[in-house]
mmCIF file of C-alpha atoms in Angstrom:
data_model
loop_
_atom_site.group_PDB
_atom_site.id
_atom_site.type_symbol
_atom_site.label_atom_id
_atom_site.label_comp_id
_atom_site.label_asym_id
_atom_site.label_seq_id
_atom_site.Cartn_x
_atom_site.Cartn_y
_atom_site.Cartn_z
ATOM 1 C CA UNK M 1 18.046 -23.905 4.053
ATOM 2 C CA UNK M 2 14.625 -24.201 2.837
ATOM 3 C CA UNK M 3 12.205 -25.572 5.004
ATOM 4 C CA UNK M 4 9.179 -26.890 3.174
ATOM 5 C CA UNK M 5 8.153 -29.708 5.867
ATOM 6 C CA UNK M 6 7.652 -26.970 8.486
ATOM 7 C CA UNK M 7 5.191 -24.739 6.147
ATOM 8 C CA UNK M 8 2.897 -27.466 5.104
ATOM 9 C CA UNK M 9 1.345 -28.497 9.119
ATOM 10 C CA UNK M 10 0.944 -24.322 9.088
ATOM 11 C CA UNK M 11 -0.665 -23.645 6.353
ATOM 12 C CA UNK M 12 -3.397 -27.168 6.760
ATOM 13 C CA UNK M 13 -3.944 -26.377 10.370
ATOM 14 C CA UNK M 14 -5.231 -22.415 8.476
ATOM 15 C CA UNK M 15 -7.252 -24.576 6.565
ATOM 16 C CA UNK M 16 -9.060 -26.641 9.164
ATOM 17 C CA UNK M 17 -9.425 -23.216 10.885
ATOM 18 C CA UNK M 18 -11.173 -21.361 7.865
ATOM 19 C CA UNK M 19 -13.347 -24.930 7.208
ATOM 20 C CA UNK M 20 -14.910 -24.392 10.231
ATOM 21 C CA UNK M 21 -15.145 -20.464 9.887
ATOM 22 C CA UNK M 22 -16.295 -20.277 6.424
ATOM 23 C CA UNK M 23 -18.217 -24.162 5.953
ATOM 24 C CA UNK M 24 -20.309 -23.987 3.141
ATOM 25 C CA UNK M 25 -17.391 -22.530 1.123
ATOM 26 C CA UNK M 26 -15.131 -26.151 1.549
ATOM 27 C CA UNK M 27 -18.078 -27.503 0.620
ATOM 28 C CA UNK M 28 -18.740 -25.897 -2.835
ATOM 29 C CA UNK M 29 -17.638 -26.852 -6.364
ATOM 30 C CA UNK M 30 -17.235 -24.025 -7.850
ATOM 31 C CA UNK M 31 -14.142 -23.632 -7.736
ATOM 32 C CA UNK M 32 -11.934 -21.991 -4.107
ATOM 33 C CA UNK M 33 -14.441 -19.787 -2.746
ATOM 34 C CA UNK M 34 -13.269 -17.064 -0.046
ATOM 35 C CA UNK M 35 -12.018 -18.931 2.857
ATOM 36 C CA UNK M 36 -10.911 -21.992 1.571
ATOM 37 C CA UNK M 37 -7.861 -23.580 1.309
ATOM 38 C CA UNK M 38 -4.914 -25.219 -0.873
ATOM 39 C CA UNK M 39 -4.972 -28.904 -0.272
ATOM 40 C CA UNK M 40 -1.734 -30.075 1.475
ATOM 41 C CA UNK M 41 -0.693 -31.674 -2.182
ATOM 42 C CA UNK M 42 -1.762 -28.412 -3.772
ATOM 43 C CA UNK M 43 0.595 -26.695 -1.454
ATOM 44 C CA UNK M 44 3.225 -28.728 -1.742
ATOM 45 C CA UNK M 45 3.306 -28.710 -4.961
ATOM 46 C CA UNK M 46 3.383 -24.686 -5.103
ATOM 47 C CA UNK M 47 6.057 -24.584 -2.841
ATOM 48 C CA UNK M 48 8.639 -27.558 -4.675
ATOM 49 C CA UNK M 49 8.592 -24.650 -6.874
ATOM 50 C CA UNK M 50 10.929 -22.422 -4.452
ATOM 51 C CA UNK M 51 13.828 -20.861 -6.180
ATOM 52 C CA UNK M 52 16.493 -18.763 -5.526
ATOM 53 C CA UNK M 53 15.660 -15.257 -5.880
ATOM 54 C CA UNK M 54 19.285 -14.810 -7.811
ATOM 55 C CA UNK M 55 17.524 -16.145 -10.714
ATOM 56 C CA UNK M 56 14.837 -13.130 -10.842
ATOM 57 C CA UNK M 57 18.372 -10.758 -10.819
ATOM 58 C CA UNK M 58 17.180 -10.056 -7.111
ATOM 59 C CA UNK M 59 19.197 -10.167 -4.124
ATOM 60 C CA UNK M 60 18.615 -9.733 -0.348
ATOM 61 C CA UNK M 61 20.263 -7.948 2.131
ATOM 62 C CA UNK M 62 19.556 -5.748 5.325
ATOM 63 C CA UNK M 63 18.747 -2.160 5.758
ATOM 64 C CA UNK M 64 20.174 0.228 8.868
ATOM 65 C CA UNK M 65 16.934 -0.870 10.694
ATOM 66 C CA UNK M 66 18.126 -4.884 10.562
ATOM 67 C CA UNK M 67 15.267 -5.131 7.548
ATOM 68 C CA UNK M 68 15.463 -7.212 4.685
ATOM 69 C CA UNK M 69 15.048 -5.851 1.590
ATOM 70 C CA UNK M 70 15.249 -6.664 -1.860
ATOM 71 C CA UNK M 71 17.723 -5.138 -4.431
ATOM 72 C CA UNK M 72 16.103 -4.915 -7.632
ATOM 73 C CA UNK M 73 12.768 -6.172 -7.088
ATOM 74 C CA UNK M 74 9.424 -4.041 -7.871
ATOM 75 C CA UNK M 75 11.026 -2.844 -11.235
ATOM 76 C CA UNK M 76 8.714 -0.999 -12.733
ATOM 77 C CA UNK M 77 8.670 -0.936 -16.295
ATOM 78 C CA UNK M 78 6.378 0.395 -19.235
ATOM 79 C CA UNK M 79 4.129 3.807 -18.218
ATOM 80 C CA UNK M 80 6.118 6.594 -16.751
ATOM 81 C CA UNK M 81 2.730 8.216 -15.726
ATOM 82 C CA UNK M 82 -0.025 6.000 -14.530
ATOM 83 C CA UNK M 83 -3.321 7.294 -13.511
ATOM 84 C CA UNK M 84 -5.878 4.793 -11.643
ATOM 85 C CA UNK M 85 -9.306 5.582 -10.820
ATOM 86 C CA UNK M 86 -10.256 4.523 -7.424
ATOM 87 C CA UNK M 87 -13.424 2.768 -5.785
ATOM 88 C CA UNK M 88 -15.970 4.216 -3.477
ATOM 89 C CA UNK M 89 -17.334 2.344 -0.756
ATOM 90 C CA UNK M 90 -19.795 4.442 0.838
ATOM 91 C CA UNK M 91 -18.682 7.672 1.494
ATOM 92 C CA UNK M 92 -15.231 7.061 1.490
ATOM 93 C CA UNK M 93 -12.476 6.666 -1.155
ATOM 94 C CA UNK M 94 -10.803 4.041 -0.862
ATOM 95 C CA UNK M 95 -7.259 3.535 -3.178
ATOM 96 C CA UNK M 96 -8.655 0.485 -4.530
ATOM 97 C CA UNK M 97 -8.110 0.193 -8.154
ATOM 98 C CA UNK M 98 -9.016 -2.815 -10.413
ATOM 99 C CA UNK M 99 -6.497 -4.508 -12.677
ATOM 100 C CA UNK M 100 -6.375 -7.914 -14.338
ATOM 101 C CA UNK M 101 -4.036 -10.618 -13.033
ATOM 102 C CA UNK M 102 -2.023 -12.949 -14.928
ATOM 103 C CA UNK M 103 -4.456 -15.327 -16.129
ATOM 104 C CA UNK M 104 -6.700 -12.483 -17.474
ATOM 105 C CA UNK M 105 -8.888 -12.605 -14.347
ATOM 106 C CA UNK M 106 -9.883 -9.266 -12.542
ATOM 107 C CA UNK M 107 -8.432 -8.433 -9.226
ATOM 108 C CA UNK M 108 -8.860 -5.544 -6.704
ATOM 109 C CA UNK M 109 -5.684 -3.760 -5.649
ATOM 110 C CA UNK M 110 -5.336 -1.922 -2.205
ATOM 111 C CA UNK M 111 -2.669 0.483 -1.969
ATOM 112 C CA UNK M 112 -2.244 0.817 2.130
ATOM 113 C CA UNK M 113 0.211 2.753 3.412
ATOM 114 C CA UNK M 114 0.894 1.824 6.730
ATOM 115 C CA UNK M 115 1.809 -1.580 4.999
ATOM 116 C CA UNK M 116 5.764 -2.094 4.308
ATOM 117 C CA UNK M 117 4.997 -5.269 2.288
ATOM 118 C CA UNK M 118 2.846 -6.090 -0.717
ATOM 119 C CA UNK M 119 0.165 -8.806 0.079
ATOM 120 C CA UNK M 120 -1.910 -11.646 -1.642
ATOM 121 C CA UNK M 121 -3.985 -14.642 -1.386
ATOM 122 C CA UNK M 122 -2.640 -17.820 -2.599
ATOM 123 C CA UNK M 123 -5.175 -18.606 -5.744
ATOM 124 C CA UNK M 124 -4.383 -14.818 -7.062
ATOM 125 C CA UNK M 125 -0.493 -15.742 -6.334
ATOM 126 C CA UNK M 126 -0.993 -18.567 -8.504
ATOM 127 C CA UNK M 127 -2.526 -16.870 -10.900
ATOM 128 C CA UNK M 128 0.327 -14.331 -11.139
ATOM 129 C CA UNK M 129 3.079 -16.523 -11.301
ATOM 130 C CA UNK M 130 4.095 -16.022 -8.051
ATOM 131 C CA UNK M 131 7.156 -18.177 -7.045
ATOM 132 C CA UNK M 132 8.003 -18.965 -3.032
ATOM 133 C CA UNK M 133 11.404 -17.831 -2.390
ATOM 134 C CA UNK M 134 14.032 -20.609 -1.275
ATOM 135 C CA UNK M 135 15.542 -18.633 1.647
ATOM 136 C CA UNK M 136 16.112 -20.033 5.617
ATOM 137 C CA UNK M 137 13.287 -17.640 6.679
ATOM 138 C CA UNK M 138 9.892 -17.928 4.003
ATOM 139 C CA UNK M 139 7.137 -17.067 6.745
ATOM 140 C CA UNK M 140 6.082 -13.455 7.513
ATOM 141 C CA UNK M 141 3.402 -12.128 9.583
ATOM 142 C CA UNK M 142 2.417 -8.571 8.795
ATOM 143 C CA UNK M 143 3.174 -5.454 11.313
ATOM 144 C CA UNK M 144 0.861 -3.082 10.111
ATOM 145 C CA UNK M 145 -2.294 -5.407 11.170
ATOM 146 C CA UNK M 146 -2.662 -8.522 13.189
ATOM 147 C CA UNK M 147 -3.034 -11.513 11.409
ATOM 148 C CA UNK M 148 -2.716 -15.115 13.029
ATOM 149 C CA UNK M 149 -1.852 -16.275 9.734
ATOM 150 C CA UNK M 150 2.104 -16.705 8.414
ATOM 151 C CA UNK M 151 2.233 -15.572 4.710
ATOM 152 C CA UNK M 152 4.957 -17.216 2.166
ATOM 153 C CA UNK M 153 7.551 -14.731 0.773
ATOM 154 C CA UNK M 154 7.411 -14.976 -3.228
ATOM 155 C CA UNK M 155 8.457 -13.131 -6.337
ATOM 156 C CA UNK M 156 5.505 -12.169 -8.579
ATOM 157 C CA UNK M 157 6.106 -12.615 -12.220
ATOM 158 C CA UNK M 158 3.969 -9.050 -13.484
ATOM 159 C CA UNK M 159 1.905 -6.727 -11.906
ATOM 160 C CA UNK M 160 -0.097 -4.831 -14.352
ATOM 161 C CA UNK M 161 -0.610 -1.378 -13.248
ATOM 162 C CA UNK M 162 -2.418 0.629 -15.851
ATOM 163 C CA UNK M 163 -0.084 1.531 -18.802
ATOM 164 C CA UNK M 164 2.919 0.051 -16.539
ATOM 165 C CA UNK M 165 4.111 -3.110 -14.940
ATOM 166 C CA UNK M 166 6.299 -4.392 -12.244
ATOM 167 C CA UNK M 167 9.146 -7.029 -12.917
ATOM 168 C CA UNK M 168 9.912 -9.174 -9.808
ATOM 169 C CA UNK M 169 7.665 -7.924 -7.157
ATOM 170 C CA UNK M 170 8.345 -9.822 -3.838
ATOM 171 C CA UNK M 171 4.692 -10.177 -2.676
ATOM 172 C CA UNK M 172 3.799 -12.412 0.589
ATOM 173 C CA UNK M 173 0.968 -15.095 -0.145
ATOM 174 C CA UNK M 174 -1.570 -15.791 2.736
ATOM 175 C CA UNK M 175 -2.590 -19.408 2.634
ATOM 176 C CA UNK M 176 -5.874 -18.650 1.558
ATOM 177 C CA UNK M 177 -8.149 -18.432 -1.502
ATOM 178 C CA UNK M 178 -9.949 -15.308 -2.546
ATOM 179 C CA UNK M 179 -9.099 -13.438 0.626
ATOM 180 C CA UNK M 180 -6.486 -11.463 2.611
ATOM 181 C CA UNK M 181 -7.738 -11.650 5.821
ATOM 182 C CA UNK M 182 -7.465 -8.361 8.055
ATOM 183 C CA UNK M 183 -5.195 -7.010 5.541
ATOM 184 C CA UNK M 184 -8.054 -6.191 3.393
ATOM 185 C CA UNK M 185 -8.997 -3.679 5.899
ATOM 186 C CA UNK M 186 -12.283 -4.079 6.039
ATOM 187 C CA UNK M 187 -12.914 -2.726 2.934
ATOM 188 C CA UNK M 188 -15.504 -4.556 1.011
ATOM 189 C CA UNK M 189 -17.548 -3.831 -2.181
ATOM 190 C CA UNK M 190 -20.687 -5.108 -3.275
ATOM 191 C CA UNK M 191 -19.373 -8.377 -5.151
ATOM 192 C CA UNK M 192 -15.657 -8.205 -4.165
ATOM 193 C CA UNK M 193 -13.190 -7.672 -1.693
ATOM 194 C CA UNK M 194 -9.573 -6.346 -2.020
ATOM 195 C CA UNK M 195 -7.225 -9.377 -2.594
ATOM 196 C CA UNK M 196 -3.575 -7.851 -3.436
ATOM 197 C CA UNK M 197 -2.331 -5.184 -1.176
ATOM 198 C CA UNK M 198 0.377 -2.716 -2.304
ATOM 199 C CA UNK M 199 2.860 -1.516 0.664
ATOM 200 C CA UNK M 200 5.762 0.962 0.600
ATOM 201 C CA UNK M 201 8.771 -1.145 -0.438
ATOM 202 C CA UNK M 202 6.911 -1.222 -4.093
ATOM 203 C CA UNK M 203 5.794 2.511 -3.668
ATOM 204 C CA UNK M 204 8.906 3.880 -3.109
ATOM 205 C CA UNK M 205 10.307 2.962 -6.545
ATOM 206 C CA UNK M 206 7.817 5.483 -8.002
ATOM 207 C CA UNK M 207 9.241 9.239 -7.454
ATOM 208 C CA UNK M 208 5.613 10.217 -6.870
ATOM 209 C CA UNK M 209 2.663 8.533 -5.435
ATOM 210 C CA UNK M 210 -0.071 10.965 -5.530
ATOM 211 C CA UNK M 211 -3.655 9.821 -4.016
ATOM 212 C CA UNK M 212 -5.935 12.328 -5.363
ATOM 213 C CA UNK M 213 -8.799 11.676 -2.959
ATOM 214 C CA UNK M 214 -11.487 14.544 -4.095
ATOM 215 C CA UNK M 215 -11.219 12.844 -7.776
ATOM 216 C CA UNK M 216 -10.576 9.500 -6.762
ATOM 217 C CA UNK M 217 -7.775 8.894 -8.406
ATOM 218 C CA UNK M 218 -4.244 7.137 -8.397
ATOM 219 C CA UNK M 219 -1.144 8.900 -10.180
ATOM 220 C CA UNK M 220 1.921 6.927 -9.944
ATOM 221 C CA UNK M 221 5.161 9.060 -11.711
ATOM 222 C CA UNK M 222 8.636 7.082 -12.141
ATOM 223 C CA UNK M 223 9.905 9.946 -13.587
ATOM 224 C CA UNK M 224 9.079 13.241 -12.506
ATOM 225 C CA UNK M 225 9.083 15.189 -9.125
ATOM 226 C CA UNK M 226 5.695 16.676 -8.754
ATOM 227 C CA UNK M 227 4.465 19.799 -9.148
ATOM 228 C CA UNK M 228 2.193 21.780 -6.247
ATOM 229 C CA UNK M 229 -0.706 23.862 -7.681
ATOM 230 C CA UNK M 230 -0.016 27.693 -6.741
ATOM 231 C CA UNK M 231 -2.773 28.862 -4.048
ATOM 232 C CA UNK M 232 -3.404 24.916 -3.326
ATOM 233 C CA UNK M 233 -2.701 25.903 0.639
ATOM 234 C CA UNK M 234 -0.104 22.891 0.323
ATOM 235 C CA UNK M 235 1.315 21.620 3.207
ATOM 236 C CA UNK M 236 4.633 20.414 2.867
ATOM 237 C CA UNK M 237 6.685 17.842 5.259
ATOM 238 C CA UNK M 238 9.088 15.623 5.709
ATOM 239 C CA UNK M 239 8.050 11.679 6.090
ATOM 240 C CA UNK M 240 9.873 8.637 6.716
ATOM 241 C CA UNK M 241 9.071 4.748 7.254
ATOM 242 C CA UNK M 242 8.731 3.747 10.642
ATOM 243 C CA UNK M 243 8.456 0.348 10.939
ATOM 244 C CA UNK M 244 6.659 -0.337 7.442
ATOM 245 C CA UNK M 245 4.771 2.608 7.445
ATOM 246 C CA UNK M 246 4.452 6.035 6.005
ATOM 247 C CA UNK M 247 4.790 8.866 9.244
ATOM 248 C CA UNK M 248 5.213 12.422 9.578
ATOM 249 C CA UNK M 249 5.572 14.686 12.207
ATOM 250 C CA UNK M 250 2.943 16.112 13.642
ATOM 251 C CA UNK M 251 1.392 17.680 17.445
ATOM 252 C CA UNK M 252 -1.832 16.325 18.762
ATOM 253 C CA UNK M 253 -3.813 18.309 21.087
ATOM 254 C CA UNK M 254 -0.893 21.054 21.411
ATOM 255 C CA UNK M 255 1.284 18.354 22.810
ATOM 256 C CA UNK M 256 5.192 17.731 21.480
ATOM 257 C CA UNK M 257 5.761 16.798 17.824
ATOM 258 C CA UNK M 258 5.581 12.938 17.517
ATOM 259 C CA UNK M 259 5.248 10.382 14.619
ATOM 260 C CA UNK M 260 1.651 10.173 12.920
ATOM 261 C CA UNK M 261 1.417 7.114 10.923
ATOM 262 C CA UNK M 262 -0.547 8.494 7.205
ATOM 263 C CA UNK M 263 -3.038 5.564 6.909
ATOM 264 C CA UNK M 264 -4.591 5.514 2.952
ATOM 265 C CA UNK M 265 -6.721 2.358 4.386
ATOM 266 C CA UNK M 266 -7.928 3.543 7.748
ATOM 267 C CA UNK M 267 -11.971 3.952 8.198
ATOM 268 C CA UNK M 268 -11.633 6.858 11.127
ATOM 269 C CA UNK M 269 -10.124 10.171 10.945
ATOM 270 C CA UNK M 270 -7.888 10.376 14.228
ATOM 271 C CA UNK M 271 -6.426 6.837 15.987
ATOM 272 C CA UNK M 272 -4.446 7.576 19.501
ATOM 273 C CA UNK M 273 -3.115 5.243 22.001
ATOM 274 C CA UNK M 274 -4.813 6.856 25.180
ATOM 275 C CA UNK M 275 -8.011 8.971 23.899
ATOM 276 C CA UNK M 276 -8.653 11.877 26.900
ATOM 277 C CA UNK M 277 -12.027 12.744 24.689
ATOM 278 C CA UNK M 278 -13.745 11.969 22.053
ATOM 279 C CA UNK M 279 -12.192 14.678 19.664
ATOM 280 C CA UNK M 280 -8.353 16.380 19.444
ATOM 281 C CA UNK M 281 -6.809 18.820 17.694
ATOM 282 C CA UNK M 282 -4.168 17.607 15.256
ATOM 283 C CA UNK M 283 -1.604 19.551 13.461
ATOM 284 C CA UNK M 284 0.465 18.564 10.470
ATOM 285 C CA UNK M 285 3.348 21.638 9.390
ATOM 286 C CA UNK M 286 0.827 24.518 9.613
ATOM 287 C CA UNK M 287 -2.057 22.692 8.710
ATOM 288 C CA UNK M 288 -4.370 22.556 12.140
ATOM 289 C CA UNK M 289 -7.629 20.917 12.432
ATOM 290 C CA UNK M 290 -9.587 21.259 15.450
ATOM 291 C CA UNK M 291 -12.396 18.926 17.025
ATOM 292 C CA UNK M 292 -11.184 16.225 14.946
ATOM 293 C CA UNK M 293 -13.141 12.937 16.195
ATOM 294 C CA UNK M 294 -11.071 10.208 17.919
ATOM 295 C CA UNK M 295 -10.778 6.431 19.067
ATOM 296 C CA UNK M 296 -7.857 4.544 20.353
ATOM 297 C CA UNK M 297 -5.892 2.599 18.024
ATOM 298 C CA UNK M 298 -6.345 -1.045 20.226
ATOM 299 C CA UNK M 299 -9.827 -0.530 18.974
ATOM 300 C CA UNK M 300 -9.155 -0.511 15.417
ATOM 301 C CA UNK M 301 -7.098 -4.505 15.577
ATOM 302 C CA UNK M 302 -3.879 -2.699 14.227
ATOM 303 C CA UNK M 303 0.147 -3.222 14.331
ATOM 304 C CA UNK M 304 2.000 -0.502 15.789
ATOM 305 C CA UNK M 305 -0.775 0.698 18.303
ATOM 306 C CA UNK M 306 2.011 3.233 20.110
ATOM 307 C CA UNK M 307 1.981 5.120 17.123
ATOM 308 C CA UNK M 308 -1.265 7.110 16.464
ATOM 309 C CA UNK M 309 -2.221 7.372 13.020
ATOM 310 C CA UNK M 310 -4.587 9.764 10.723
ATOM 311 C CA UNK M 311 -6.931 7.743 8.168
ATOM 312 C CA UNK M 312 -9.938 8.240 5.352
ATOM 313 C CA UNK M 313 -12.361 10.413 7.580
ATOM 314 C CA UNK M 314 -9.807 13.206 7.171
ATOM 315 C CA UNK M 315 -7.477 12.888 4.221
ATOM 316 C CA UNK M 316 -10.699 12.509 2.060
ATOM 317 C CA UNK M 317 -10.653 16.315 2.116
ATOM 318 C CA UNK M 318 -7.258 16.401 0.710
ATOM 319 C CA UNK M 319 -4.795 15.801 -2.526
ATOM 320 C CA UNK M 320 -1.845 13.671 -0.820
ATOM 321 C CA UNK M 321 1.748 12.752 -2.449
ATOM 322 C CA UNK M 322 4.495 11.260 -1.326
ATOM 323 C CA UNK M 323 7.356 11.937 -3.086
ATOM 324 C CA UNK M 324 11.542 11.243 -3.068
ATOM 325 C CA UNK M 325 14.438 12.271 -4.835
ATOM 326 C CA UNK M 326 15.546 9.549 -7.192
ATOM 327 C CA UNK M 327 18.411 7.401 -5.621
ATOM 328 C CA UNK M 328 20.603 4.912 -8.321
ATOM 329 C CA UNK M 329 19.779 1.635 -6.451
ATOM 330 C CA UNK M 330 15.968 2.327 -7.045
ATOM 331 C CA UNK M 331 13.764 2.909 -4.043
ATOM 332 C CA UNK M 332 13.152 6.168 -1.833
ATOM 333 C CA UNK M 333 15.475 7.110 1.155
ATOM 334 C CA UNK M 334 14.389 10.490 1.782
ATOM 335 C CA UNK M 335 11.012 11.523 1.295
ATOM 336 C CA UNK M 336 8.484 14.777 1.725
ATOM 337 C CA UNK M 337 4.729 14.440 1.790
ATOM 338 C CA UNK M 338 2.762 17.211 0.399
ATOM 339 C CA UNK M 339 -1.297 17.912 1.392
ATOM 340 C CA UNK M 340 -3.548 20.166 -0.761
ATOM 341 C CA UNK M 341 -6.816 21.220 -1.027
ATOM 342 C CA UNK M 342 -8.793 19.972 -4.003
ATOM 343 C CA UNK M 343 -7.931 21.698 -7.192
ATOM 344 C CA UNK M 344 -10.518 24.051 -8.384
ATOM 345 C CA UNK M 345 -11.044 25.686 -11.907
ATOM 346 C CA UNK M 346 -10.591 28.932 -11.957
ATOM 347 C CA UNK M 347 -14.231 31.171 -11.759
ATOM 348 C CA UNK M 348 -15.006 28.231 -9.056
ATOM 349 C CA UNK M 349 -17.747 25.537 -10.030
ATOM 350 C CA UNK M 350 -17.382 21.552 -9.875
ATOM 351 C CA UNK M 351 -14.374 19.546 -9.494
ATOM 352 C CA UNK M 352 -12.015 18.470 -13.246
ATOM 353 C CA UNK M 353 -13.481 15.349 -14.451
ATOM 354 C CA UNK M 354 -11.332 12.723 -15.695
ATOM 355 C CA UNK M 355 -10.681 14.622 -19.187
ATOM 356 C CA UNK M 356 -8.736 16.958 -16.951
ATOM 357 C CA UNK M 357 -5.386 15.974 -15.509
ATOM 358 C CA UNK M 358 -1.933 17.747 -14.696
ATOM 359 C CA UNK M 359 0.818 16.705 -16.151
ATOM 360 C CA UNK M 360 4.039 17.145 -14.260
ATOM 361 C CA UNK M 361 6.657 19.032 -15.866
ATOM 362 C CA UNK M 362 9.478 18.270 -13.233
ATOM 363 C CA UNK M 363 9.359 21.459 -11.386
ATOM 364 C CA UNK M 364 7.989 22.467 -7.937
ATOM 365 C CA UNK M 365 6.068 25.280 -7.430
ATOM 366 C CA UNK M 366 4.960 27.019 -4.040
ATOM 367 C CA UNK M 367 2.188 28.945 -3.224
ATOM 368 C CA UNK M 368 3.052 32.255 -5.079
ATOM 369 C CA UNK M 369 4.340 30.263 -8.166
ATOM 370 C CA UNK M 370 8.024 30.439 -7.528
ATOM 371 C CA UNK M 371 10.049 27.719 -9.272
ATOM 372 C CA UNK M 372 11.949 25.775 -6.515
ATOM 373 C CA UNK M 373 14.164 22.666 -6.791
ATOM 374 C CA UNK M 374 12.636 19.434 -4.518
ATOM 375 C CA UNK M 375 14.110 19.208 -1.318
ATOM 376 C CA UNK M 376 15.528 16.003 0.249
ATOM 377 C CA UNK M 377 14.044 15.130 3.659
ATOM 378 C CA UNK M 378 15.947 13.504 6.579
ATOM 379 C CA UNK M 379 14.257 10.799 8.313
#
């Protein structure tokens, strides 16, 4: 049963709350400035507007971990290969790509993941069509950070991504305007601030997700397995979700192999749950990096802090994919992640610019360019 009664005291209590946080903004009249609000009658409105997600061709159901996911949501249609330039934000680079909403609008997209779910505010929501779902449970808090905020489970109409888009994407709306809260990350530009978040359950119905950090750059494939430069010094393991997020194995100061959580978001290099220094070697396949700098991951305000995680300070250095065999209900079940060093054209000299880009021809190739078919990986 849907429960509309119960969400509206919520979601005006948040707005008393970020009144008194962010004053001058409920003051303004220009429009819902960060921090603000929905009116109770705005809300309500929003939410008489719950339907079934049936009518989107979507239906729910549990995974092996007692999850709910949804069957036939984040269809992505249109571009087969889509590459996205990111944004810098001081030294680092972040996977923050810019896109246009619904109503023609710009918008800042974060792709984070140590995120299951895909995230918004509730004026971008709007402006994306975004309909609540009429199911018994509609609140969710996130995992991956902590938020004292409950966020409304919807079903976006589009999501532009470059040359693509995706049909039906279940996106959770935090009751407030122009701003995600701590699942922005911290990541701020000069005049804007990330306000839809991209998680796995919408990455893994691309067969490669390929953050190309060195060039800044996004490359989403639906299509086609990628392909490893030869003499790339790629790294190749297996990775499975944990609890929302993307983890591999990995050994941390010569200790036993554990869960890392791969954090595309994360402003340090090295988070662990009890630091004994303020560096530690970490080791990823045969990949080892030594005197890698450290701080606990209760510092950092995250989900999950038993888990450590590796974030922006390192993988900058790297090319990182994620990819999966495709599977006929849509979405990944086994996946590999694959680190390289930048590419480099031959006789040496500056990084490709944008002219240059790889297109993947649907083979793998390892170091001493032998043609191999992709492996599955078992969580």
């Amino acid at each position: 049963m849907f429960r509309l009664p119960s969400l509206i005291p919520l979601f005006v209590s948040a707005g008393l709350l970020a009144c008194l946080v962010f004053p001058s903004g409920c003051a303004s009249t220009k429009g819902p400035p960060a921090g603000s609000v929905p009116s109770e009658r705005v809300l309500a409105a929003w939410m008489r507007k719950a339907k079934d997600p049936a009518i989107h061709w979507v239906r729910m159901g549990m995974d092996d971990n007692n999850e709910i996911i949804y069957a036939n949501a984040n269809r992505v249609n249109g571009g087969k290969f889509i590459e996205l330039p990111f944004e810098t934000v001081g030294a680092l680079p972040y996977p923050v790509v810019e896109q246009l909403r619904q109503d023609g609008k710009k918008q800042r997209i974060l792709f984070d993941s140590s995120s299951r779910h895909n995230w918004t505010d509730f004026g971008s929501a709007v402006a994306n069509n975004a309909i609540p779902l009429k199911i018994e449970s509609v609140q969710v808090a996130p995992r991956h950070v902590k938020d004292s905020l409950a966020s409304a489970r919807s079903i976006a109409g589009v999501l532009r991504l470059g040359n693509g888009r995706v049909e039906s994407a279940v996106v959770n709306v935090r009751p407030v305007y122009e701003t995600v809260g701590p699942l922005d990350r911290g990541v701020r530009g000069k005049k804007w601030r990330p306000n839809l978040v991209i998680g796995n359950e919408l990455l893994a119905q691309f067969q490669t997700v390929h953050f190309d950090f060195p060039r800044k750059r996004l490359v989403l494939s639906s299509t086609s397995p990628y392909t490893v430069e030869p003499d790339s010094g790629a790294v190749d393991v297996p990775m499975k979700i944990y609890k929302g997020a993307a983890t591999v194995p990995a050994k941390i100061n010569g200790g036993g192999q554990r869960g890392l959580i791969v954090d595309t978001a994360g402003n340090f290099a090295l988070a662990v749950p009890k630091p004994s220094g303020k560096t530690a070697s970490l080791q990823i396949g045969e990949l080892v990096f030594d005197a890698v700098p450290v701080v606990s991951t209760s510092s950092l305000g995250l989900g999950v802090p038993e888990v450590p995680r590796v974030g922006l300070q390192l993988l900058r250095q790297y090319r990182l994919t994620f990819e999966h065999p495709p599977t006929p209900e849509g979405g990944a079940t086994n996946w590999r992640m694959i680190l390289e060093d930048p590419f480099i054209e031959e006789g040496g000299g500056k990084l490709p610019g944008r002219k240059f880009m790889k297109r993947w021809d649907g083979s793998l190739t390892d170091g001493v360019g032998t043609t191999r078919s992709p492996d599955g990986v078992t969580p």
